[in-house]
Amino acid sequence: MATTYRDYLWFRDEEFGGWRSNGHVVSLVRDATADGVLDALGAVGRRRTGVGYAGFNQRSTEFETLGLVRPDSGADQTVQTVGVADIGKGWVLLIQQNSDYLGVDDNLFGPVTRHHEVVSHFSNVNALSQFVWWRDGQRKVSFEPMIPAGDLERAHTASPAEAATVLALITEVGGIDLDDYHGTRTEFFHIEGSFALAERLTGVEVSKELLRSAVFTVAMVPTIADQEDPHAHELPPRTPLLGNHATWGAVHQLYRSTAEATVHATMVLSETQGGAEERHEVEFWYSPFDGTRQVDAHGLLSVVSHADHWHRGPLNPITSPEGLVAIHRRWEPETPFHVVIDPTSQAKPTEVNGKRAWEFVFPPGFWGGPLTVAFDAHTGIPYALKAPIAPKNSAM
């Protein structure tokens, strides 16, 4: 029995709910390899492997955690994340999420579509959608699946044979309404219809099982040619700053170089309460992907992981190493962390528990007052903080 939109109603299942609501791209590339597609797109060197959509999503989140991709889809993006998988018979499956759009963009996807037949469909968080069929290096048919009639009429003028094929298949697969001029629909199956149409055009079924089991290579593709920062999408090499002077620009690079490392250190927090300074020390073990364990003078303080979150309490003072390791998130996206203070600003040398460190004063931010933060000279990890005014909210 021929495929229809009903064969793809599984896309509404809970496991794909985030993908559907936040935006998806599914592209099928003929006579290609996953590595060849990534090379053509100019993907940066950092490539990871994930199994299924869940693995792709995890790797994409890790890129965000490392600060290599901005998590805010509304911000200006200089890179997009893709997952590509060889799925047999010379076909490559490319997927994206979170309103990324490379898979339907003529310029960004051009290095692939010029040499391969490609069928792509897309949606974003604002309920916009698109279906595109490239053939012989040209965009043959492109339409908005929510309201396809006008786009298909224009496509018929430019590519009558391909447009006629698509129109006939839309009628067969269903889900994509051709004549809803008055907006009377109460149910929308245009995404499921796009899946079915793509299968009918290519002969490739993108099934739930395939999206659970395909081995994706996950990589970042720059969308702006000139990068001011050579390490914008790669972690810089770690170079300890043990000399007599250090600038914020150099310390920031050292800080970024440690973003993927597991850290064992002691955090020192100082607050001014009623004119008197209070000092708290917390020993912590931190891994950006695995979680955090904290110990203070009274024993185990907290354990945080993807599966569990425990804190002995009380939650005052703030003792979150994640807050210091990712301290830049207090200012972004309004002000990038590397320019929160002048990159040429000289650091003040200091010591924290006998370890060499570089100290800077940050402007008022999340805590409500200027922060004095010390960064370890060996790793770049911030582990000492002085807040002249006690934070209004103790929990992070």
C-alpha positions as a Markdown table, in Angstrom:
| # | Residue | x | y | z |
|---|---|---|---|---|
| 1 | Met | 0.0 | 0.0 | 0.0 |
| 2 | Ala | 1.3 | 3.4 | -1.0 |
| 3 | Thr | 2.7 | 5.7 | 1.8 |
| 4 | Thr | 0.4 | 8.4 | 3.2 |
| 5 | Tyr | 0.8 | 11.0 | 5.9 |
| 6 | Arg | -0.8 | 8.6 | 8.3 |
| 7 | Asp | 2.3 | 6.5 | 8.2 |
| 8 | Tyr | 4.2 | 9.4 | 9.9 |
| 9 | Leu | 1.8 | 10.2 | 12.7 |
| 10 | Trp | 4.5 | 8.8 | 15.0 |
| 11 | Phe | 6.2 | 12.2 | 14.6 |
| 12 | Arg | 3.7 | 13.4 | 17.2 |
| 13 | Asp | 5.0 | 10.9 | 19.8 |
| 14 | Glu | 6.4 | 12.4 | 23.0 |
| 15 | Glu | 10.0 | 11.3 | 22.2 |
| 16 | Phe | 10.0 | 13.7 | 19.2 |
| 17 | Gly | 7.9 | 16.4 | 20.8 |
| 18 | Gly | 10.8 | 18.8 | 21.3 |
| 19 | Trp | 11.9 | 18.4 | 17.8 |
| 20 | Arg | 8.5 | 19.1 | 16.4 |
| 21 | Ser | 7.8 | 22.1 | 18.6 |
| 22 | Asn | 11.2 | 23.7 | 18.3 |
| 23 | Gly | 11.8 | 23.2 | 14.6 |
| 24 | His | 13.1 | 20.3 | 12.4 |
| 25 | Val | 15.0 | 19.7 | 9.2 |
| 26 | Val | 15.1 | 16.4 | 7.4 |
| 27 | Ser | 17.1 | 16.2 | 4.2 |
| 28 | Leu | 17.7 | 13.1 | 2.0 |
| 29 | Val | 20.8 | 13.3 | -0.2 |
| 30 | Arg | 21.2 | 10.9 | -3.1 |
| 31 | Asp | 24.6 | 9.2 | -4.2 |
| 32 | Ala | 26.5 | 10.7 | -1.3 |
| 33 | Thr | 28.4 | 9.8 | 1.9 |
| 34 | Ala | 28.1 | 11.4 | 5.3 |
| 35 | Asp | 31.7 | 12.5 | 5.4 |
| 36 | Gly | 31.4 | 13.9 | 1.8 |
| 37 | Val | 28.4 | 16.0 | 2.8 |
| 38 | Leu | 30.2 | 17.4 | 5.9 |
| 39 | Asp | 33.3 | 18.2 | 3.9 |
| 40 | Ala | 31.2 | 19.9 | 1.2 |
| 41 | Leu | 29.5 | 22.0 | 3.9 |
| 42 | Gly | 32.9 | 23.0 | 5.4 |
| 43 | Ala | 32.1 | 21.5 | 8.8 |
| 44 | Val | 34.6 | 22.4 | 11.5 |
| 45 | Gly | 36.9 | 19.7 | 12.7 |
| 46 | Arg | 35.1 | 18.8 | 15.9 |
| 47 | Arg | 32.8 | 15.9 | 15.0 |
| 48 | Arg | 31.1 | 13.6 | 17.4 |
| 49 | Thr | 29.0 | 10.5 | 17.0 |
| 50 | Gly | 25.5 | 10.0 | 18.4 |
| 51 | Val | 23.0 | 7.1 | 18.0 |
| 52 | Gly | 19.6 | 8.2 | 16.8 |
| 53 | Tyr | 17.9 | 11.5 | 17.2 |
| 54 | Ala | 18.4 | 11.3 | 21.0 |
| 55 | Gly | 22.2 | 11.0 | 20.5 |
| 56 | Phe | 22.2 | 13.8 | 18.0 |
| 57 | Asn | 20.3 | 16.0 | 20.5 |
| 58 | Gln | 22.7 | 15.1 | 23.2 |
| 59 | Arg | 25.8 | 16.0 | 21.1 |
| 60 | Ser | 24.2 | 19.2 | 20.0 |
| 61 | Thr | 23.5 | 20.2 | 23.6 |
| 62 | Glu | 27.2 | 19.4 | 24.4 |
| 63 | Phe | 28.3 | 21.9 | 21.8 |
| 64 | Glu | 26.1 | 24.5 | 23.5 |
| 65 | Thr | 27.5 | 23.5 | 26.9 |
| 66 | Leu | 31.0 | 24.1 | 25.7 |
| 67 | Gly | 30.0 | 27.6 | 24.4 |
| 68 | Leu | 30.7 | 26.6 | 20.8 |
| 69 | Val | 27.1 | 27.1 | 19.7 |
| 70 | Arg | 24.7 | 29.7 | 21.1 |
| 71 | Pro | 21.7 | 28.0 | 22.6 |
| 72 | Asp | 19.4 | 31.0 | 21.8 |
| 73 | Ser | 17.8 | 30.4 | 18.4 |
| 74 | Gly | 16.7 | 34.0 | 18.2 |
| 75 | Ala | 20.2 | 35.3 | 18.5 |
| 76 | Asp | 22.6 | 35.9 | 15.5 |
| 77 | Gln | 24.0 | 32.5 | 14.8 |
| 78 | Thr | 27.5 | 32.1 | 13.2 |
| 79 | Val | 27.2 | 28.3 | 13.1 |
| 80 | Gln | 24.5 | 25.6 | 12.7 |
| 81 | Thr | 24.6 | 22.0 | 14.0 |
| 82 | Val | 23.9 | 19.1 | 11.7 |
| 83 | Gly | 23.7 | 15.4 | 12.1 |
| 84 | Val | 24.5 | 13.2 | 9.0 |
| 85 | Ala | 24.2 | 9.5 | 8.7 |
| 86 | Asp | 24.8 | 7.0 | 5.9 |
| 87 | Ile | 21.5 | 5.0 | 5.7 |
| 88 | Gly | 22.2 | 2.7 | 2.8 |
| 89 | Lys | 22.0 | 2.5 | -1.0 |
| 90 | Gly | 24.0 | 5.7 | -1.4 |
| 91 | Trp | 21.6 | 7.8 | 0.6 |
| 92 | Val | 22.6 | 10.3 | 3.4 |
| 93 | Leu | 20.1 | 11.5 | 6.0 |
| 94 | Leu | 20.8 | 15.0 | 7.4 |
| 95 | Ile | 18.9 | 16.4 | 10.3 |
| 96 | Gln | 18.7 | 19.7 | 12.3 |
| 97 | Gln | 16.7 | 21.1 | 15.1 |
| 98 | Asn | 15.9 | 24.3 | 17.1 |
| 99 | Ser | 14.9 | 26.3 | 14.0 |
| 100 | Asp | 18.2 | 25.8 | 12.2 |
| 101 | Tyr | 17.6 | 26.0 | 8.4 |
| 102 | Leu | 20.8 | 25.1 | 6.6 |
| 103 | Gly | 19.0 | 22.1 | 5.0 |
| 104 | Val | 16.6 | 24.3 | 3.0 |
| 105 | Asp | 18.9 | 27.2 | 2.2 |
| 106 | Asp | 20.2 | 27.5 | -1.3 |
| 107 | Asn | 23.4 | 29.3 | -0.4 |
| 108 | Leu | 24.4 | 27.3 | 2.7 |
| 109 | Phe | 23.4 | 23.9 | 1.2 |
| 110 | Gly | 24.6 | 24.9 | -2.3 |
| 111 | Pro | 27.9 | 22.9 | -2.1 |
| 112 | Val | 25.7 | 19.8 | -1.7 |
| 113 | Thr | 22.7 | 20.5 | -3.9 |
| 114 | Arg | 25.0 | 21.4 | -6.9 |
| 115 | His | 26.2 | 17.8 | -7.0 |
| 116 | His | 23.4 | 15.7 | -5.6 |
| 117 | Glu | 19.7 | 15.4 | -5.8 |
| 118 | Val | 18.2 | 16.5 | -2.4 |
| 119 | Val | 14.8 | 16.5 | -0.9 |
| 120 | Ser | 14.4 | 18.5 | 2.3 |
| 121 | His | 11.5 | 19.6 | 4.6 |
| 122 | Phe | 11.7 | 22.1 | 7.4 |
| 123 | Ser | 9.6 | 23.7 | 10.2 |
| 124 | Asn | 10.6 | 26.2 | 12.8 |
| 125 | Val | 9.4 | 27.4 | 16.2 |
| 126 | Asn | 7.1 | 30.0 | 14.6 |
| 127 | Ala | 5.2 | 27.4 | 12.6 |
| 128 | Leu | 6.8 | 28.3 | 9.3 |
| 129 | Ser | 7.6 | 25.3 | 7.1 |
| 130 | Gln | 9.1 | 24.6 | 3.7 |
| 131 | Phe | 9.6 | 21.7 | 1.3 |
| 132 | Val | 12.3 | 21.8 | -1.3 |
| 133 | Trp | 13.4 | 19.5 | -4.1 |
| 134 | Trp | 16.8 | 20.1 | -5.7 |
| 135 | Arg | 17.6 | 18.3 | -8.9 |
| 136 | Asp | 20.4 | 18.8 | -11.5 |
| 137 | Gly | 21.9 | 21.5 | -9.4 |
| 138 | Gln | 18.7 | 23.6 | -9.4 |
| 139 | Arg | 15.8 | 24.2 | -7.0 |
| 140 | Lys | 13.0 | 22.5 | -8.9 |
| 141 | Val | 10.1 | 22.7 | -6.5 |
| 142 | Ser | 9.8 | 24.7 | -3.3 |
| 143 | Phe | 6.6 | 25.4 | -1.3 |
| 144 | Glu | 5.2 | 26.2 | 2.1 |
| 145 | Pro | 3.3 | 23.0 | 3.1 |
| 146 | Met | 0.9 | 24.9 | 5.3 |
| 147 | Ile | -0.3 | 27.0 | 2.3 |
| 148 | Pro | 1.2 | 25.4 | -0.8 |
| 149 | Ala | -1.1 | 26.5 | -3.7 |
| 150 | Gly | 0.6 | 29.7 | -4.7 |
| 151 | Asp | 4.1 | 28.3 | -4.5 |
| 152 | Leu | 3.2 | 25.3 | -6.5 |
| 153 | Glu | 1.6 | 27.5 | -9.2 |
| 154 | Arg | 4.9 | 29.4 | -9.5 |
| 155 | Ala | 6.9 | 26.1 | -9.5 |
| 156 | His | 4.8 | 24.8 | -12.4 |
| 157 | Thr | 5.9 | 27.7 | -14.6 |
| 158 | Ala | 9.6 | 27.1 | -13.9 |
| 159 | Ser | 9.7 | 23.3 | -13.7 |
| 160 | Pro | 6.4 | 21.9 | -15.0 |
| 161 | Ala | 7.4 | 18.2 | -15.0 |
| 162 | Glu | 8.6 | 18.2 | -11.4 |
| 163 | Ala | 5.8 | 20.4 | -10.2 |
| 164 | Ala | 3.2 | 18.1 | -11.8 |
| 165 | Thr | 4.9 | 15.1 | -10.1 |
| 166 | Val | 4.8 | 16.8 | -6.7 |
| 167 | Leu | 1.2 | 17.9 | -7.1 |
| 168 | Ala | 0.0 | 14.4 | -8.0 |
| 169 | Leu | 1.9 | 12.9 | -5.0 |
| 170 | Ile | 0.5 | 15.5 | -2.6 |
| 171 | Thr | -3.0 | 14.4 | -3.6 |
| 172 | Glu | -2.1 | 10.8 | -2.9 |
| 173 | Val | -0.2 | 11.2 | 0.4 |
| 174 | Gly | -2.6 | 13.7 | 2.0 |
| 175 | Gly | -1.9 | 15.9 | 5.0 |
| 176 | Ile | -0.9 | 18.9 | 2.8 |
| 177 | Asp | -4.1 | 20.8 | 2.0 |
| 178 | Leu | -4.2 | 22.4 | -1.4 |
| 179 | Asp | -7.5 | 24.3 | -1.2 |
| 180 | Asp | -7.9 | 25.7 | 2.3 |
| 181 | Tyr | -8.4 | 29.2 | 1.1 |
| 182 | His | -10.6 | 30.2 | 4.1 |
| 183 | Gly | -8.5 | 28.8 | 6.8 |
| 184 | Thr | -11.1 | 26.4 | 8.1 |
| 185 | Arg | -8.8 | 23.6 | 9.1 |
| 186 | Thr | -8.7 | 22.5 | 12.7 |
| 187 | Glu | -6.0 | 19.9 | 12.3 |
| 188 | Phe | -2.7 | 20.2 | 10.6 |
| 189 | Phe | -0.8 | 17.3 | 9.2 |
| 190 | His | 1.5 | 19.1 | 6.8 |
| 191 | Ile | 4.7 | 17.9 | 8.5 |
| 192 | Glu | 3.6 | 14.3 | 8.4 |
| 193 | Gly | 2.6 | 14.9 | 4.8 |
| 194 | Ser | 6.1 | 16.3 | 4.0 |
| 195 | Phe | 7.6 | 13.1 | 5.4 |
| 196 | Ala | 5.4 | 11.0 | 3.2 |
| 197 | Leu | 6.0 | 13.2 | 0.1 |
| 198 | Ala | 9.7 | 13.0 | 0.6 |
| 199 | Glu | 9.5 | 9.2 | 0.8 |
| 200 | Arg | 7.4 | 9.0 | -2.4 |
| 201 | Leu | 9.9 | 11.2 | -4.3 |
| 202 | Thr | 13.0 | 9.3 | -3.1 |
| 203 | Gly | 11.9 | 5.8 | -2.2 |
| 204 | Val | 13.5 | 6.3 | 1.2 |
| 205 | Glu | 11.5 | 5.8 | 4.4 |
| 206 | Val | 12.6 | 7.9 | 7.3 |
| 207 | Ser | 10.9 | 5.7 | 9.9 |
| 208 | Lys | 10.8 | 6.0 | 13.7 |
| 209 | Glu | 13.1 | 3.0 | 13.9 |
| 210 | Leu | 15.6 | 4.7 | 11.6 |
| 211 | Leu | 15.6 | 7.9 | 13.7 |
| 212 | Arg | 16.2 | 5.8 | 16.8 |
| 213 | Ser | 19.1 | 3.7 | 15.3 |
| 214 | Ala | 20.9 | 5.7 | 12.7 |
| 215 | Val | 24.5 | 6.6 | 13.6 |
| 216 | Phe | 24.8 | 10.3 | 13.2 |
| 217 | Thr | 28.0 | 12.3 | 12.8 |
| 218 | Val | 27.3 | 15.5 | 14.6 |
| 219 | Ala | 29.2 | 18.6 | 13.5 |
| 220 | Met | 29.0 | 22.4 | 13.3 |
| 221 | Val | 28.8 | 24.2 | 10.0 |
| 222 | Pro | 29.9 | 27.9 | 10.0 |
| 223 | Thr | 27.3 | 30.2 | 8.4 |
| 224 | Ile | 29.5 | 33.3 | 8.3 |
| 225 | Ala | 32.7 | 33.0 | 6.3 |
| 226 | Asp | 34.9 | 35.3 | 8.3 |
| 227 | Gln | 35.4 | 34.5 | 12.0 |
| 228 | Glu | 37.1 | 37.1 | 14.2 |
| 229 | Asp | 37.9 | 34.4 | 16.8 |
| 230 | Pro | 39.9 | 31.5 | 15.3 |
| 231 | His | 38.6 | 29.3 | 18.1 |
| 232 | Ala | 35.0 | 30.4 | 17.9 |
| 233 | His | 33.8 | 26.8 | 17.3 |
| 234 | Glu | 36.8 | 24.9 | 18.6 |
| 235 | Leu | 38.3 | 25.0 | 22.1 |
| 236 | Pro | 41.7 | 26.8 | 22.1 |
| 237 | Pro | 44.8 | 25.0 | 23.3 |
| 238 | Arg | 45.5 | 25.2 | 27.0 |
| 239 | Thr | 48.5 | 27.5 | 27.8 |
| 240 | Pro | 48.9 | 28.2 | 31.6 |
| 241 | Leu | 49.5 | 31.9 | 32.4 |
| 242 | Leu | 52.3 | 31.7 | 34.9 |
| 243 | Gly | 54.2 | 34.9 | 33.9 |
| 244 | Asn | 54.2 | 38.3 | 35.6 |
| 245 | His | 51.3 | 39.8 | 33.6 |
| 246 | Ala | 48.0 | 38.6 | 32.1 |
| 247 | Thr | 45.2 | 40.3 | 30.2 |
| 248 | Trp | 41.5 | 39.4 | 30.3 |
| 249 | Gly | 41.7 | 38.3 | 26.7 |
| 250 | Ala | 44.4 | 35.7 | 27.5 |
| 251 | Val | 42.7 | 34.5 | 30.7 |
| 252 | His | 39.4 | 34.2 | 28.8 |
| 253 | Gln | 41.1 | 31.9 | 26.2 |
| 254 | Leu | 42.5 | 29.8 | 29.1 |
| 255 | Tyr | 39.1 | 29.7 | 30.7 |
| 256 | Arg | 37.6 | 28.4 | 27.4 |
| 257 | Ser | 40.3 | 25.8 | 26.9 |
| 258 | Thr | 39.2 | 24.0 | 30.1 |
| 259 | Ala | 35.5 | 23.9 | 29.2 |
| 260 | Glu | 35.6 | 20.1 | 28.5 |
| 261 | Ala | 37.9 | 19.2 | 31.4 |
| 262 | Thr | 37.0 | 17.5 | 34.7 |
| 263 | Val | 38.0 | 19.8 | 37.5 |
| 264 | His | 38.8 | 19.2 | 41.1 |
| 265 | Ala | 39.3 | 22.4 | 43.1 |
| 266 | Thr | 38.1 | 24.4 | 46.1 |
| 267 | Met | 35.7 | 27.2 | 45.6 |
| 268 | Val | 36.1 | 30.2 | 47.9 |
| 269 | Leu | 33.1 | 32.5 | 48.3 |
| 270 | Ser | 33.2 | 35.8 | 50.3 |
| 271 | Glu | 30.2 | 37.9 | 51.1 |
| 272 | Thr | 29.7 | 41.1 | 53.0 |
| 273 | Gln | 26.9 | 40.6 | 55.5 |
| 274 | Gly | 26.1 | 43.5 | 57.9 |
| 275 | Gly | 29.5 | 45.1 | 57.4 |
| 276 | Ala | 31.3 | 41.8 | 58.2 |
| 277 | Glu | 32.9 | 39.4 | 55.7 |
| 278 | Glu | 31.8 | 35.8 | 55.6 |
| 279 | Arg | 34.0 | 33.2 | 53.9 |
| 280 | His | 32.8 | 29.8 | 52.7 |
| 281 | Glu | 34.9 | 27.1 | 51.2 |
| 282 | Val | 33.5 | 24.2 | 49.2 |
| 283 | Glu | 35.6 | 21.4 | 47.6 |
| 284 | Phe | 34.1 | 20.3 | 44.3 |
| 285 | Trp | 34.5 | 17.9 | 41.5 |
| 286 | Tyr | 33.0 | 19.1 | 38.2 |
| 287 | Ser | 32.5 | 17.6 | 34.8 |
| 288 | Pro | 30.4 | 19.6 | 32.2 |
| 289 | Phe | 28.6 | 16.5 | 30.9 |
| 290 | Asp | 28.5 | 14.3 | 34.0 |
| 291 | Gly | 27.7 | 16.6 | 36.9 |
| 292 | Thr | 29.0 | 18.0 | 40.1 |
| 293 | Arg | 29.8 | 16.7 | 43.6 |
| 294 | Gln | 30.5 | 19.2 | 46.5 |
| 295 | Val | 31.9 | 18.7 | 49.9 |
| 296 | Asp | 32.2 | 21.3 | 52.7 |
| 297 | Ala | 33.4 | 21.3 | 56.3 |
| 298 | His | 30.4 | 19.3 | 57.4 |
| 299 | Gly | 30.6 | 16.6 | 54.7 |
| 300 | Leu | 28.8 | 15.9 | 51.5 |
| 301 | Leu | 27.0 | 19.0 | 50.4 |
| 302 | Ser | 25.4 | 18.2 | 47.0 |
| 303 | Val | 25.4 | 15.8 | 44.1 |
| 304 | Val | 24.1 | 17.0 | 40.7 |
| 305 | Ser | 23.8 | 14.8 | 37.6 |
| 306 | His | 21.6 | 14.3 | 34.6 |
| 307 | Ala | 19.6 | 11.8 | 36.6 |
| 308 | Asp | 19.6 | 13.1 | 40.1 |
| 309 | His | 19.8 | 16.3 | 42.2 |
| 310 | Trp | 20.5 | 16.3 | 45.9 |
| 311 | His | 21.5 | 19.1 | 48.3 |
| 312 | Arg | 21.9 | 18.8 | 52.0 |
| 313 | Gly | 20.8 | 22.4 | 52.4 |
| 314 | Pro | 20.4 | 25.2 | 53.2 |
| 315 | Leu | 21.0 | 26.7 | 49.8 |
| 316 | Asn | 22.7 | 29.7 | 51.3 |
| 317 | Pro | 25.3 | 30.8 | 50.4 |
| 318 | Ile | 25.4 | 30.0 | 46.7 |
| 319 | Thr | 27.9 | 27.3 | 46.2 |
| 320 | Ser | 27.4 | 26.3 | 42.6 |
| 321 | Pro | 30.6 | 25.5 | 40.7 |
| 322 | Glu | 28.5 | 25.4 | 37.6 |
| 323 | Gly | 27.7 | 29.1 | 38.2 |
| 324 | Leu | 31.4 | 29.9 | 38.3 |
| 325 | Val | 32.5 | 27.6 | 35.5 |
| 326 | Ala | 29.7 | 29.0 | 33.3 |
| 327 | Ile | 29.8 | 32.5 | 34.9 |
| 328 | His | 29.5 | 34.1 | 31.4 |
| 329 | Arg | 25.8 | 33.1 | 31.2 |
| 330 | Arg | 25.0 | 35.9 | 33.7 |
| 331 | Trp | 25.6 | 38.4 | 30.9 |
| 332 | Glu | 24.8 | 36.6 | 27.7 |
| 333 | Pro | 23.3 | 37.0 | 25.3 |
| 334 | Glu | 23.2 | 40.8 | 25.8 |
| 335 | Thr | 27.0 | 41.0 | 26.3 |
| 336 | Pro | 29.4 | 38.3 | 25.2 |
| 337 | Phe | 31.6 | 37.1 | 28.1 |
| 338 | His | 34.9 | 37.9 | 26.3 |
| 339 | Val | 34.0 | 41.6 | 26.2 |
| 340 | Val | 32.3 | 42.0 | 29.5 |
| 341 | Ile | 35.5 | 43.9 | 30.4 |
| 342 | Asp | 38.1 | 45.3 | 28.1 |
| 343 | Pro | 40.1 | 42.3 | 26.7 |
| 344 | Thr | 43.3 | 44.3 | 27.2 |
| 345 | Ser | 42.6 | 44.9 | 30.9 |
| 346 | Gln | 45.4 | 43.7 | 33.1 |
| 347 | Ala | 44.7 | 41.1 | 35.7 |
| 348 | Lys | 45.7 | 41.5 | 39.4 |
| 349 | Pro | 47.9 | 38.6 | 40.5 |
| 350 | Thr | 46.6 | 36.8 | 43.6 |
| 351 | Glu | 46.6 | 33.4 | 45.3 |
| 352 | Val | 43.7 | 31.1 | 46.3 |
| 353 | Asn | 44.6 | 28.4 | 48.8 |
| 354 | Gly | 48.2 | 28.7 | 47.7 |
| 355 | Lys | 47.5 | 28.5 | 44.0 |
| 356 | Arg | 48.5 | 31.2 | 41.5 |
| 357 | Ala | 45.4 | 33.1 | 40.1 |
| 358 | Trp | 44.4 | 36.2 | 38.2 |
| 359 | Glu | 41.7 | 38.5 | 39.5 |
| 360 | Phe | 39.3 | 40.7 | 37.7 |
| 361 | Val | 36.4 | 42.9 | 38.8 |
| 362 | Phe | 33.2 | 42.3 | 36.7 |
| 363 | Pro | 30.4 | 44.8 | 36.3 |
| 364 | Pro | 27.0 | 44.4 | 38.1 |
| 365 | Gly | 25.2 | 41.4 | 36.8 |
| 366 | Phe | 23.2 | 38.5 | 38.1 |
| 367 | Trp | 24.3 | 39.1 | 41.7 |
| 368 | Gly | 23.2 | 42.7 | 41.8 |
| 369 | Gly | 26.7 | 44.2 | 42.5 |
| 370 | Pro | 30.3 | 44.2 | 41.1 |
| 371 | Leu | 31.9 | 40.8 | 41.4 |
| 372 | Thr | 35.6 | 40.1 | 42.0 |
| 373 | Val | 36.5 | 36.8 | 40.5 |
| 374 | Ala | 39.8 | 34.9 | 40.5 |
| 375 | Phe | 40.8 | 32.5 | 37.7 |
| 376 | Asp | 43.3 | 29.8 | 38.3 |
| 377 | Ala | 46.5 | 30.5 | 36.3 |
| 378 | His | 46.9 | 26.8 | 35.4 |
| 379 | Thr | 43.4 | 25.9 | 34.2 |
| 380 | Gly | 41.5 | 29.1 | 33.8 |
| 381 | Ile | 38.8 | 27.9 | 36.1 |
| 382 | Pro | 37.1 | 30.6 | 38.2 |
| 383 | Tyr | 37.1 | 29.4 | 41.7 |
| 384 | Ala | 37.1 | 32.4 | 44.0 |
| 385 | Leu | 34.4 | 35.1 | 44.1 |
| 386 | Lys | 33.9 | 38.1 | 46.3 |
| 387 | Ala | 30.4 | 39.7 | 46.4 |
| 388 | Pro | 30.4 | 43.0 | 48.2 |
| 389 | Ile | 26.6 | 42.8 | 48.6 |
| 390 | Ala | 24.9 | 39.6 | 49.5 |
| 391 | Pro | 22.8 | 38.3 | 46.6 |
| 392 | Lys | 19.1 | 38.8 | 46.9 |
| 393 | Asn | 18.3 | 35.3 | 45.6 |
| 394 | Ser | 20.3 | 32.5 | 47.1 |
| 395 | Ala | 19.3 | 29.7 | 44.8 |
| 396 | Met | 20.7 | 29.3 | 41.3 |
